[in-house]
Coordinates of C-alpha atoms in Angstrom, one line a residue:
M1 CA -47.5 11.8 -24.2
I2 CA -44.4 11.9 -26.3
S3 CA -43.5 15.4 -27.4
S4 CA -42.4 16.2 -30.9
P5 CA -38.8 15.9 -31.8
P6 CA -36.6 19.0 -31.6
P7 CA -35.7 21.2 -34.5
A8 CA -32.5 20.7 -36.6
F9 CA -30.8 23.5 -34.6
D10 CA -31.9 25.1 -31.4
Q11 CA -31.2 28.9 -31.7
R12 CA -31.8 29.4 -28.0
T13 CA -29.4 26.9 -26.6
G14 CA -27.0 26.5 -29.6
L15 CA -27.4 22.7 -29.5
S16 CA -26.9 20.6 -32.6
Y17 CA -29.7 18.3 -33.8
V18 CA -28.0 15.2 -32.4
S19 CA -27.4 16.8 -29.0
S20 CA -30.9 18.2 -28.8
L21 CA -32.4 14.9 -29.9
L22 CA -30.5 13.0 -27.1
I23 CA -31.8 15.4 -24.5
W24 CA -35.4 15.0 -25.8
I25 CA -35.1 11.2 -25.7
S26 CA -33.7 11.3 -22.1
R27 CA -36.8 13.3 -21.0
L28 CA -39.3 10.6 -22.1
E29 CA -41.6 9.2 -19.4
V30 CA -40.1 6.5 -17.2
E31 CA -42.6 3.8 -18.4
K32 CA -41.6 4.4 -22.0
P33 CA -38.7 2.5 -23.5
S34 CA -35.3 3.9 -22.6
P35 CA -33.0 5.8 -24.9
C36 CA -31.1 2.6 -25.6
D37 CA -34.2 0.9 -27.1
P38 CA -33.8 0.8 -30.9
P39 CA -37.5 0.5 -31.8
L40 CA -38.3 3.9 -30.2
L41 CA -35.4 5.6 -32.0
G42 CA -36.4 3.9 -35.3
S43 CA -40.0 5.3 -35.0
V44 CA -38.7 8.8 -34.8
I45 CA -35.6 8.9 -37.1
S46 CA -35.7 7.6 -40.6
N47 CA -32.1 8.3 -41.6
P48 CA -30.2 4.9 -40.9
S49 CA -26.8 6.6 -40.4
L50 CA -28.1 9.1 -38.0
L51 CA -30.1 6.4 -36.2
K52 CA -27.0 4.3 -35.7
L53 CA -25.1 7.4 -34.3
I54 CA -28.0 8.2 -31.9
Q55 CA -28.1 4.7 -30.7
L56 CA -24.4 4.6 -29.9
E57 CA -24.3 8.0 -28.2
S58 CA -27.4 7.3 -26.1
C59 CA -26.0 3.9 -25.0
R60 CA -22.8 5.6 -23.9
I61 CA -24.9 7.9 -21.7
C62 CA -26.7 4.9 -20.3
I63 CA -23.5 3.2 -19.4
R64 CA -22.1 6.4 -17.8
G65 CA -25.3 6.7 -15.8
R66 CA -25.0 3.2 -14.5
M67 CA -21.5 4.0 -13.3
S68 CA -22.7 7.2 -11.5
E69 CA -25.5 5.2 -9.9
Q70 CA -23.1 2.7 -8.4
N71 CA -20.9 5.5 -7.1
S72 CA -23.9 7.3 -5.5
P73 CA -25.1 6.7 -1.9
V74 CA -27.8 4.4 -3.4
Q75 CA -26.5 1.3 -5.0
A76 CA -27.3 0.7 -8.7
D77 CA -28.7 -2.7 -7.9
S78 CA -31.5 -1.1 -6.0
L79 CA -32.6 1.2 -8.8
P80 CA -35.0 0.3 -11.6
R81 CA -33.3 -0.9 -14.7
Q82 CA -35.8 0.9 -17.1
G83 CA -35.0 -1.6 -19.8
L84 CA -31.4 -0.6 -20.4
K85 CA -30.1 -2.9 -23.1
P86 CA -26.9 -1.6 -24.7
T87 CA -26.5 -3.0 -28.1
F88 CA -22.8 -2.3 -28.8
S89 CA -20.0 -4.7 -28.0
H90 CA -16.9 -4.1 -25.8
T91 CA -14.8 -3.7 -28.9
A92 CA -16.5 -0.4 -29.8
N93 CA -14.1 1.5 -27.4
P94 CA -16.6 4.3 -26.7
V95 CA -15.5 7.5 -25.1
L96 CA -17.8 8.1 -22.2
L97 CA -19.6 11.3 -21.9
T98 CA -19.0 13.3 -18.7
T99 CA -22.4 15.0 -18.5
Q100 CA -23.5 12.9 -15.6
T101 CA -23.2 14.0 -12.1
D102 CA -21.0 12.1 -9.7
S103 CA -21.4 12.5 -6.0
R104 CA -18.2 10.7 -5.1
D105 CA -15.5 12.8 -3.4
K106 CA -12.5 13.8 -5.6
W107 CA -9.0 14.9 -4.8
S108 CA -8.8 18.7 -4.6
K109 CA -5.5 18.7 -6.5
K110 CA -3.6 16.2 -8.6
M111 CA -0.7 16.5 -6.3
D112 CA -2.8 15.4 -3.3
F113 CA -3.3 12.1 -5.1
L114 CA 0.4 11.7 -6.2
L115 CA 1.7 12.5 -2.7
S116 CA -0.8 10.1 -1.2
V117 CA 0.4 7.3 -3.5
I118 CA 4.1 8.1 -3.0
G119 CA 3.5 8.4 0.8
F120 CA 1.9 4.9 0.9
A121 CA 4.5 3.3 -1.3
V122 CA 7.5 4.9 0.3
D123 CA 7.5 3.6 3.9
L124 CA 9.8 2.3 6.6
G125 CA 10.7 -0.7 4.5
N126 CA 12.4 1.5 2.0
V127 CA 14.8 2.7 4.7
W128 CA 15.4 -0.6 6.6
R129 CA 14.8 -3.4 4.1
F130 CA 16.2 -2.3 0.8
P131 CA 19.7 -1.4 1.9
Y132 CA 20.1 -4.7 3.8
I133 CA 18.7 -6.7 0.9
C134 CA 20.9 -4.9 -1.5
Y135 CA 24.3 -5.5 0.2
Q136 CA 23.3 -9.1 1.2
N137 CA 22.6 -10.0 -2.4
G138 CA 25.6 -8.7 -4.3
G139 CA 25.6 -4.9 -3.7
G140 CA 25.5 -3.1 -7.1
A141 CA 24.8 -6.4 -8.9
F142 CA 21.5 -6.6 -7.1
L143 CA 20.2 -3.6 -9.0
I144 CA 20.0 -5.8 -12.1
P145 CA 17.4 -8.3 -10.8
Y146 CA 15.7 -5.5 -8.9
T147 CA 15.2 -3.4 -12.0
L148 CA 14.1 -6.3 -14.1
M149 CA 11.5 -7.4 -11.5
A150 CA 10.3 -3.8 -11.2
I151 CA 9.8 -3.5 -15.0
F152 CA 8.2 -6.9 -15.7
G153 CA 6.4 -7.5 -12.4
G154 CA 6.0 -4.6 -9.9
V155 CA 5.1 -1.6 -12.2
P156 CA 2.6 -3.5 -14.4
L157 CA 0.7 -4.6 -11.3
F158 CA 0.9 -1.1 -9.9
Y159 CA -0.5 0.4 -13.2
M160 CA -3.3 -2.3 -13.3
E161 CA -4.5 -1.4 -9.8
L162 CA -4.5 2.4 -10.5
A163 CA -6.5 1.8 -13.7
L164 CA -9.0 -0.5 -12.1
G165 CA -9.6 1.9 -9.2
Q166 CA -10.0 4.9 -11.5
F167 CA -12.3 3.3 -14.0
H168 CA -14.6 1.5 -11.7
R169 CA -14.5 4.2 -9.0
T170 CA -15.1 2.0 -6.1
G171 CA -13.3 0.1 -3.3
A172 CA -11.8 -3.3 -3.1
I173 CA -14.9 -5.2 -2.1
P174 CA -17.7 -3.9 -4.5
I175 CA -15.4 -3.6 -7.5
W176 CA -15.7 -7.4 -8.0
K177 CA -19.3 -7.0 -8.9
R178 CA -18.1 -5.5 -12.1
I179 CA -15.0 -7.6 -12.7
C180 CA -15.9 -11.2 -11.7
P181 CA -18.4 -11.5 -8.8
I182 CA -17.2 -15.0 -7.8
F183 CA -13.8 -13.5 -6.8
K184 CA -15.4 -11.0 -4.4
G185 CA -13.7 -12.7 -1.5
I186 CA -10.5 -11.0 -2.6
G187 CA -11.9 -7.8 -1.3
F188 CA -12.7 -9.2 2.1
A189 CA -9.3 -10.8 2.3
I190 CA -7.6 -7.5 1.5
C191 CA -9.5 -5.8 4.4
I192 CA -8.5 -8.5 6.9
I193 CA -4.8 -8.3 5.9
A194 CA -4.9 -4.5 6.3
L195 CA -6.2 -4.9 9.8
Y196 CA -3.4 -7.4 10.7
V197 CA -0.9 -4.9 9.3
S198 CA -2.4 -2.0 11.4
F199 CA -2.1 -4.2 14.5
Y200 CA 1.7 -4.2 14.4
Y201 CA 2.8 -1.4 12.0
N202 CA 1.4 1.4 14.1
T203 CA 3.3 0.0 17.1
I204 CA 6.5 0.5 15.3
I205 CA 5.5 4.1 14.7
A206 CA 4.8 4.3 18.5
W207 CA 8.3 3.2 19.2
A208 CA 9.6 5.9 16.9
L209 CA 7.5 8.5 18.8
Y210 CA 8.9 7.3 22.1
Y211 CA 12.4 7.8 20.6
F212 CA 11.4 11.2 19.3
Y213 CA 10.2 12.3 22.8
S214 CA 13.4 10.9 24.3
S215 CA 15.6 12.8 21.9
F216 CA 14.7 16.2 23.5
S217 CA 17.6 16.1 25.9
G218 CA 21.0 17.6 26.1
T219 CA 22.6 14.1 26.0
L220 CA 20.7 11.3 24.2
P221 CA 19.8 8.5 26.7
W222 CA 21.4 5.8 24.5
T223 CA 24.8 7.5 24.5
S224 CA 26.4 6.0 27.6
C225 CA 26.3 2.8 29.7
D226 CA 25.7 4.7 33.0
N227 CA 21.9 4.3 33.0
P228 CA 19.8 2.1 35.4
W229 CA 18.8 -0.2 32.6
N230 CA 22.3 -1.0 31.4
T231 CA 24.1 -4.3 32.2
R232 CA 27.7 -5.4 32.5
N233 CA 27.8 -6.3 28.9
C234 CA 27.2 -2.7 27.8
T235 CA 30.2 -1.5 25.8
N236 CA 30.7 2.1 24.6
Y237 CA 33.6 2.3 22.2
F238 CA 33.0 5.8 20.8
G239 CA 35.6 8.3 21.9
K240 CA 37.6 5.6 23.8
S241 CA 40.7 3.6 22.9
N242 CA 41.6 0.0 23.7
V243 CA 38.0 -1.2 23.9
T244 CA 37.5 -4.8 23.0
W245 CA 34.2 -5.7 21.2
T246 CA 33.2 -9.3 21.9
A247 CA 30.3 -11.5 20.9
F248 CA 28.7 -10.7 24.3
S249 CA 29.1 -6.9 23.9
K250 CA 26.0 -4.8 23.7
S251 CA 26.0 -1.2 22.6
P252 CA 24.2 1.5 24.7
A253 CA 21.7 1.9 21.9
E254 CA 20.9 -1.8 21.8
E255 CA 20.2 -1.9 25.6
F256 CA 18.1 1.3 25.4
Y257 CA 15.9 -0.3 22.8
T258 CA 15.6 -3.8 24.3
R259 CA 15.7 -3.0 28.0
K260 CA 14.2 0.5 28.3
V261 CA 11.8 1.0 25.4
L262 CA 10.6 -2.6 25.1
E263 CA 11.6 -4.0 28.5
I264 CA 11.9 -7.3 26.8
Q265 CA 14.0 -8.7 29.6
K266 CA 10.7 -8.9 31.7
S267 CA 9.1 -11.3 29.2
R268 CA 9.9 -15.0 28.8
G269 CA 8.6 -15.1 25.2
L270 CA 5.2 -15.7 23.7
Y271 CA 4.3 -17.9 26.7
D272 CA 4.5 -14.9 29.0
V273 CA 4.5 -11.5 27.2
G274 CA 4.2 -9.5 30.4
G275 CA 2.3 -6.4 31.1
I276 CA 1.5 -3.4 28.8
R277 CA 4.0 -0.6 28.6
W278 CA 1.9 2.4 29.5
Q279 CA 4.4 4.8 27.8
L280 CA 4.0 3.0 24.5
L281 CA 0.2 2.9 25.1
L282 CA 0.1 6.7 25.2
C283 CA 2.3 6.9 22.1
L284 CA 0.1 4.6 20.2
F285 CA -3.0 6.5 21.3
L286 CA -1.5 9.7 20.0
I287 CA -0.6 8.0 16.7
F288 CA -4.2 6.8 16.2
T289 CA -5.6 10.2 17.2
I290 CA -3.5 11.8 14.4
V291 CA -4.7 9.0 12.0
Y292 CA -8.4 9.6 12.9
F293 CA -8.4 13.3 12.3
S294 CA -6.5 12.8 9.1
L295 CA -9.0 10.4 7.7
W296 CA -12.4 11.3 9.2
K297 CA -13.4 13.7 6.4
G298 CA -12.0 11.7 3.5
V299 CA -9.6 12.6 0.9
K300 CA -10.3 16.3 1.5
T301 CA -8.3 16.2 4.7
S302 CA -5.9 13.3 4.1
G303 CA -4.9 15.0 0.8
K304 CA -3.7 18.0 2.8
V305 CA -1.9 16.1 5.5
V306 CA 0.3 14.3 3.0
W307 CA 1.8 17.6 1.8
V308 CA 3.7 17.4 5.1
T309 CA 4.1 13.7 5.8
A310 CA 5.1 12.8 2.2
T311 CA 7.6 15.6 1.6
L312 CA 9.3 15.9 5.0
P313 CA 11.1 12.5 4.7
Y314 CA 12.9 13.7 1.5
I315 CA 14.1 16.8 3.2
V316 CA 15.4 14.8 6.2
L317 CA 17.0 12.1 3.9
L318 CA 18.9 14.8 2.1
I319 CA 20.1 16.4 5.4
L320 CA 21.2 13.0 6.7
L321 CA 22.9 12.1 3.4
I322 CA 25.0 15.2 3.5
R323 CA 25.9 14.7 7.1
G324 CA 26.7 11.0 6.6
A325 CA 28.9 11.8 3.6
T326 CA 31.1 14.0 5.8
L327 CA 31.7 11.4 8.5
P328 CA 35.0 9.5 8.8
G329 CA 34.8 6.1 7.0
A330 CA 31.7 7.0 5.1
W331 CA 33.4 5.9 1.8
R332 CA 33.8 2.4 3.3
G333 CA 30.1 2.0 3.7
I334 CA 29.4 3.3 0.1
V335 CA 31.9 0.9 -1.4
F336 CA 30.4 -2.0 0.6
Y337 CA 26.9 -1.0 -0.5
L338 CA 27.6 -0.7 -4.3
R339 CA 30.5 -3.2 -4.8
P340 CA 29.0 -5.7 -7.2
N341 CA 29.3 -9.4 -6.6
W342 CA 28.4 -10.9 -9.9
E343 CA 28.4 -14.5 -8.7
K344 CA 25.4 -13.7 -6.6
L345 CA 23.3 -13.3 -9.7
M346 CA 23.5 -17.1 -10.2
S347 CA 21.7 -17.7 -6.9
T348 CA 17.9 -18.1 -7.0
S349 CA 17.5 -16.5 -3.6
V350 CA 18.8 -13.1 -5.0
W351 CA 16.0 -13.0 -7.6
V352 CA 13.4 -14.1 -5.0
D353 CA 14.5 -11.2 -2.7
A354 CA 14.5 -8.8 -5.6
A355 CA 10.9 -9.8 -6.6
A356 CA 9.7 -9.7 -3.0
Q357 CA 11.3 -6.3 -2.3
I358 CA 9.8 -4.6 -5.3
F359 CA 6.4 -6.1 -4.6
F360 CA 6.2 -5.1 -1.0
S361 CA 7.8 -1.7 -1.8
L362 CA 5.2 -0.7 -4.4
G363 CA 2.4 -2.3 -2.6
P364 CA -0.1 -3.6 -5.2
G365 CA -2.8 -5.9 -3.7
F366 CA -3.3 -4.1 -0.5
G367 CA -6.4 -2.3 -1.9
V368 CA -4.8 1.1 -1.3
L369 CA -4.1 1.9 -4.9
L370 CA -7.7 1.0 -5.8
A371 CA -9.0 3.2 -3.1
L372 CA -6.8 6.2 -3.8
A373 CA -7.4 6.1 -7.6
S374 CA -11.1 5.8 -7.2
Y375 CA -11.2 9.4 -6.1
N376 CA -9.5 10.6 -9.3
H377 CA -11.3 12.3 -12.2
F378 CA -12.3 9.7 -14.8
N379 CA -9.9 10.9 -17.5
N380 CA -6.9 11.4 -15.2
N381 CA -3.7 10.0 -16.8
C382 CA -3.1 7.1 -14.4
Y383 CA -0.5 5.6 -16.8
R384 CA 1.8 8.6 -16.2
D385 CA 1.0 8.5 -12.5
A386 CA 2.0 4.8 -12.3
I387 CA 5.4 5.5 -14.0
V388 CA 6.2 8.6 -12.0
T389 CA 5.2 7.2 -8.5
S390 CA 6.9 3.8 -9.0
T391 CA 10.1 5.5 -10.2
V392 CA 10.1 7.8 -7.2
N393 CA 9.6 4.8 -5.0
C394 CA 12.6 2.9 -6.4
L395 CA 14.9 5.9 -6.4
T396 CA 14.0 6.6 -2.8
S397 CA 15.0 3.1 -1.8
F398 CA 18.3 3.5 -3.6
L399 CA 18.9 6.9 -1.9
S400 CA 18.1 5.4 1.5
G401 CA 20.9 2.9 0.9
F402 CA 23.4 5.8 0.8
V403 CA 22.0 7.4 3.9
I404 CA 22.3 4.1 5.9
F405 CA 25.6 2.9 4.6
T406 CA 27.5 6.1 5.0
V407 CA 26.7 5.8 8.7
L408 CA 27.6 2.1 8.8
G409 CA 30.9 2.9 7.3
Y410 CA 31.4 5.5 10.0
M411 CA 30.6 2.9 12.7
A412 CA 33.0 0.4 11.2
E413 CA 35.7 3.0 11.3
M414 CA 35.0 3.8 14.9
R415 CA 34.9 0.1 16.0
N416 CA 37.9 -0.7 13.8
V417 CA 36.0 -3.7 12.2
E418 CA 34.7 -4.5 8.8
V419 CA 31.4 -2.9 7.5
E420 CA 29.8 -6.3 7.3
D421 CA 30.3 -6.8 11.0
V422 CA 28.2 -3.8 11.9
A423 CA 25.7 -4.3 9.0
K424 CA 24.2 -7.5 10.4
D425 CA 21.0 -5.8 11.8
K426 CA 17.9 -5.6 9.6
G427 CA 14.3 -4.6 10.1
P428 CA 13.5 -2.4 13.0
S429 CA 16.8 -3.1 14.7
L430 CA 18.5 -1.1 11.9
L431 CA 16.4 1.9 12.7
F432 CA 16.3 1.6 16.5
I433 CA 19.8 0.3 17.3
T434 CA 22.3 0.8 14.5
Y435 CA 21.4 4.3 13.2
P436 CA 20.6 5.8 16.6
E437 CA 24.0 4.5 17.9
A438 CA 25.8 6.4 15.2
I439 CA 23.7 9.6 15.6
A440 CA 24.4 9.6 19.4
N441 CA 28.1 10.1 18.6
M442 CA 27.8 12.8 16.0
V443 CA 28.2 16.5 16.6
G444 CA 24.7 17.9 17.0
S445 CA 23.3 14.5 17.9
T446 CA 20.1 15.9 19.4
F447 CA 19.1 17.7 16.2
F448 CA 19.9 14.7 14.0
A449 CA 18.0 12.3 16.3
I450 CA 14.9 14.5 16.3
I451 CA 14.7 14.9 12.6
F452 CA 15.5 11.2 12.0
F453 CA 12.7 9.9 14.2
L454 CA 10.4 12.6 12.9
M455 CA 11.1 11.2 9.4
M456 CA 10.3 7.7 10.6
I457 CA 7.0 8.8 12.1
T458 CA 5.9 10.6 8.9
L459 CA 7.0 7.6 6.7
G460 CA 4.9 5.3 8.9
L461 CA 1.8 7.6 9.1
D462 CA 1.6 7.8 5.3
S463 CA 1.4 4.1 4.9
T464 CA -1.2 3.9 7.7
F465 CA -3.3 6.5 6.0
G466 CA -3.3 4.4 2.8
G467 CA -3.9 1.1 4.5
L468 CA -6.9 2.3 6.5
E469 CA -8.3 4.3 3.6
A470 CA -8.4 1.1 1.6
V471 CA -10.6 -0.5 4.3
I472 CA -12.8 2.6 4.7
T473 CA -13.4 2.9 1.0
A474 CA -14.1 -0.8 0.5
V475 CA -16.6 -1.2 3.3
M476 CA -18.4 2.1 2.8
D477 CA -18.8 1.5 -0.9
E478 CA -20.1 -2.0 -0.2
Y479 CA -22.7 -0.8 2.4
P480 CA -23.6 2.8 1.3
H481 CA -27.1 2.6 2.7
I482 CA -25.8 2.1 6.2
L483 CA -22.5 4.0 6.1
G484 CA -23.0 6.6 3.4
K485 CA -23.6 9.4 5.9
Q486 CA -21.7 8.0 8.8
R487 CA -18.0 8.2 7.7
E488 CA -16.8 9.9 10.9
L489 CA -18.4 7.2 13.1
F490 CA -17.2 4.4 10.9
V491 CA -13.6 5.7 10.9
L492 CA -13.7 6.1 14.7
A493 CA -14.9 2.5 15.1
L494 CA -12.2 1.2 12.7
V495 CA -9.4 3.1 14.5
T496 CA -10.7 1.8 17.8
I497 CA -10.6 -1.8 16.5
C498 CA -7.0 -1.3 15.3
F499 CA -6.0 0.3 18.6
L500 CA -7.5 -2.6 20.6
G501 CA -5.9 -5.2 18.3
S502 CA -2.5 -3.6 18.9
L503 CA -2.6 -4.0 22.7
T504 CA -0.7 -7.3 22.6
T505 CA 2.2 -5.6 20.7
L506 CA 2.5 -3.0 23.5
T507 CA 3.4 -5.6 26.2
Q508 CA 6.9 -6.3 27.4
G509 CA 7.1 -9.1 24.9
G510 CA 5.3 -7.2 22.3
A511 CA 8.2 -7.3 19.9
Y512 CA 7.7 -11.0 19.6
V513 CA 4.1 -10.4 18.6
V514 CA 5.2 -7.7 16.1
K515 CA 7.6 -10.1 14.5
L516 CA 5.0 -12.9 14.2
L517 CA 2.4 -10.6 12.6
E518 CA 5.0 -9.1 10.3
E519 CA 6.0 -12.6 9.0
F520 CA 2.6 -14.1 8.6
G521 CA 0.0 -11.3 8.7
A522 CA 0.9 -10.0 5.3
G523 CA 3.3 -12.6 3.9
C524 CA 2.3 -15.3 1.4
S525 CA -1.4 -14.5 2.0
I526 CA -1.1 -11.0 0.3
L527 CA 1.0 -12.6 -2.5
A528 CA -1.7 -15.2 -3.2
V529 CA -4.4 -12.5 -3.1
V530 CA -2.6 -10.4 -5.7
L531 CA -2.0 -13.5 -7.9
L532 CA -5.7 -14.2 -7.9
E533 CA -6.5 -10.6 -8.6
A534 CA -4.2 -10.5 -11.6
I535 CA -5.7 -13.8 -12.9
A536 CA -9.3 -12.6 -12.4
V537 CA -8.7 -9.3 -14.2
S538 CA -6.6 -10.7 -17.1
W539 CA -8.2 -14.1 -17.7
F540 CA -11.8 -13.8 -16.4
Y541 CA -12.6 -10.2 -16.9
G542 CA -10.6 -10.3 -20.1
I543 CA -7.4 -8.5 -21.0
Q544 CA -9.0 -6.9 -24.1
R545 CA -11.9 -5.7 -22.1
F546 CA -9.6 -4.2 -19.5
C547 CA -7.5 -2.5 -22.2
N548 CA -10.8 -1.1 -23.6
D549 CA -11.5 0.4 -20.2
V550 CA -8.1 2.0 -20.1
K551 CA -8.7 3.4 -23.6
T552 CA -12.0 4.8 -22.5
M553 CA -10.3 6.8 -19.8
L554 CA -7.0 7.7 -21.4
G555 CA -7.8 7.7 -25.2
F556 CA -5.1 5.1 -26.0
T557 CA -4.8 1.3 -25.6
P558 CA -2.0 -0.2 -23.5
G559 CA 0.7 -1.6 -25.7
I560 CA 1.6 -5.3 -26.2
F561 CA 4.2 -5.1 -23.4
W562 CA 1.6 -4.3 -20.8
K563 CA -0.8 -7.0 -22.1
V564 CA 1.9 -9.7 -22.0
C565 CA 2.9 -8.6 -18.5
W566 CA -0.7 -8.7 -17.2
V567 CA -1.6 -12.0 -18.8
A568 CA 1.6 -14.0 -18.2
I569 CA 4.7 -12.4 -16.7
S570 CA 3.2 -10.7 -13.6
P571 CA 1.2 -13.8 -12.5
A572 CA 4.3 -15.9 -13.1
F573 CA 6.3 -13.3 -11.1
L574 CA 3.9 -13.7 -8.2
A575 CA 3.8 -17.5 -8.4
F576 CA 7.6 -17.5 -8.4
I577 CA 7.7 -15.5 -5.1
I578 CA 5.0 -17.7 -3.4
V579 CA 6.6 -21.0 -4.3
S580 CA 10.1 -19.8 -3.3
S581 CA 8.8 -18.4 0.0
L582 CA 7.0 -21.6 0.9
L583 CA 10.0 -23.8 0.0
D584 CA 12.5 -21.6 2.0
Q585 CA 11.2 -21.1 5.5
P586 CA 14.1 -20.1 7.8
P587 CA 13.7 -20.4 11.5
L588 CA 12.0 -17.4 13.2
I589 CA 14.4 -15.8 15.6
L590 CA 14.3 -12.4 17.5
F591 CA 16.9 -11.3 20.0
D592 CA 18.2 -14.9 20.4
Y593 CA 14.6 -16.1 21.1
H594 CA 13.6 -19.0 18.9
Y595 CA 9.9 -19.1 18.2
P596 CA 8.3 -22.4 19.4
E597 CA 6.6 -24.7 16.9
W598 CA 3.1 -23.8 18.2
S599 CA 3.7 -20.1 17.4
I600 CA 4.6 -21.0 13.8
S601 CA 1.3 -22.9 13.5
V602 CA -0.5 -19.9 14.9
G603 CA 1.3 -17.8 12.3
Y604 CA 0.0 -20.0 9.5
L605 CA -3.5 -19.8 10.9
I606 CA -3.2 -16.0 10.8
G607 CA -2.2 -16.0 7.2
A608 CA -4.9 -18.5 6.2
S609 CA -7.6 -16.6 8.1
S610 CA -7.5 -13.9 5.4
F611 CA -7.0 -16.0 2.3
I612 CA -9.8 -18.4 3.3
C613 CA -12.3 -15.6 2.5
I614 CA -11.7 -16.2 -1.2
P615 CA -12.7 -19.9 -1.5
L616 CA -15.5 -19.5 1.2
Y617 CA -17.1 -16.7 -0.9
M618 CA -16.8 -18.8 -4.0
V619 CA -18.6 -21.7 -2.4
Y620 CA -21.3 -19.3 -1.1
K621 CA -21.7 -17.8 -4.5
L622 CA -22.0 -21.2 -6.2
V623 CA -24.4 -22.6 -3.6
W624 CA -26.8 -19.7 -3.1
T625 CA -26.9 -18.2 -6.6
P626 CA -29.5 -19.9 -8.9
G627 CA -28.5 -21.0 -12.4
S628 CA -25.6 -22.7 -14.0
L629 CA -21.9 -22.1 -13.3
K630 CA -21.6 -19.9 -16.4
Q631 CA -24.5 -17.8 -15.3
V632 CA -23.1 -17.4 -11.8
R633 CA -19.8 -16.1 -13.3
T634 CA -21.6 -13.3 -15.0
C635 CA -24.4 -12.5 -12.5

């Protein structure tokens, strides 16, 4: 039986006629037509204007209900449709009602989310890669292409991912059911890339932990050449005069890193990587233990941990900057860092490096921004978050350059050579050789070594939190029936897989494996994934539809600048990096070891193994889904 309609105004509840009528309609029996069915509404309401209003409002509730269903432990696809047939178009720009319940976890505080995003984006690459890339590509002049690439490429993609995650409120795999199902392989590719990154990135954090432990001594072990692991080529020039630095000279810090920490002299390359370093194994086990207990309960725990791991690096950077600025010769490093070389701007490689640096620094495409934003409140201002966090990221990279180059200037002063002669190291070598060497010869070296490596550990942990949370959210949202109540066990299984996958990087030749995974595990493959993601959202899902989604959340439509970037400039930006990277493949070298041809082929297979998920899923979708191609696209 259908009860009679409510009165014009309910004195008991204070509800208006429209609100009361919507509640009455929603309580109809399940087998009756849904609130979105115009015939039922027409049989009750005779006023055409009011009928149109009720239809629109009730359809908004239906759409919001569908969103809540897909975010609940039971998938929306498994629930009865009840004849839901929204009649309004996507151009209506409705403001969704928030009366529905949503079982998905949410951030306890807004700052938990912001610090998590900043912690993911600001990683070890900001400290080791940006300063090197900057001085190599024209110093201060490099800031021009870097800023332009950030404005037209990096930040729009960053904003897009935050908006997608917040609106659809799901992970990197199931989100494609709503955007364009045939591109669902992108989600699987993202998860595989995240695993490859975890295999080597956490090993670098383990190296930092080993240094952190070794720093608790009166004299740092990489200060002198009087240790069992040192060779005849070890040359210590600090505090000594008439010391000749030759092409064969090795600093105590370099030999500590290569011969003590890595024991790379016991490996003959990728043919024979040697045994596992048990000290590094213990360090990695401790790192993954921290990761597990930070992620096992979801954003409620990780959101608290980042208050330490995301803020501590800035305190340490400030301390190191002040100390570096007071060192002799610091000004030489700053001049070298910022002195513009305008001729460099005419080189294509400078623009390629700028584009690659801003992309890998902000980190769109790794699924992390999607995952973190999916735990936001629906009406959170993700536009402001994108601007704030991307700005903080870029400024942190710039600040890190001063921290590094004040010390490089000091080293050049002590060696009595040019800054460019001591600034040749990049990547991990900058953090584990060059900077520790300078710290070892400062007053209060133990204190500065402890805080420096503590900063490296926290920078790395933040990025690990983000990368694994992307996988956790994607897989759990895809299989809620199986994993909905088993987050702790799933996180334990994932961390175990990452730990076992990292074992080859803990061998005496593990540094060679780290370099190989770093180059191919998340190189062109992640760039291609993000390119397809931008195309799928802007061209297949539709830029106007996406902008309507943003307006639904924020109350305003993105401007023409953002639309042009999403449709044309950002995809072109990504295609530019991919083509340039493929055309310019320098030989892979580490510690004078030239990687053999077969290892390069293995690297390409590693990169292809993630990207291949996309075409494979497309073929699967086309073959196994009944109907025409157009129907498959929208199913």
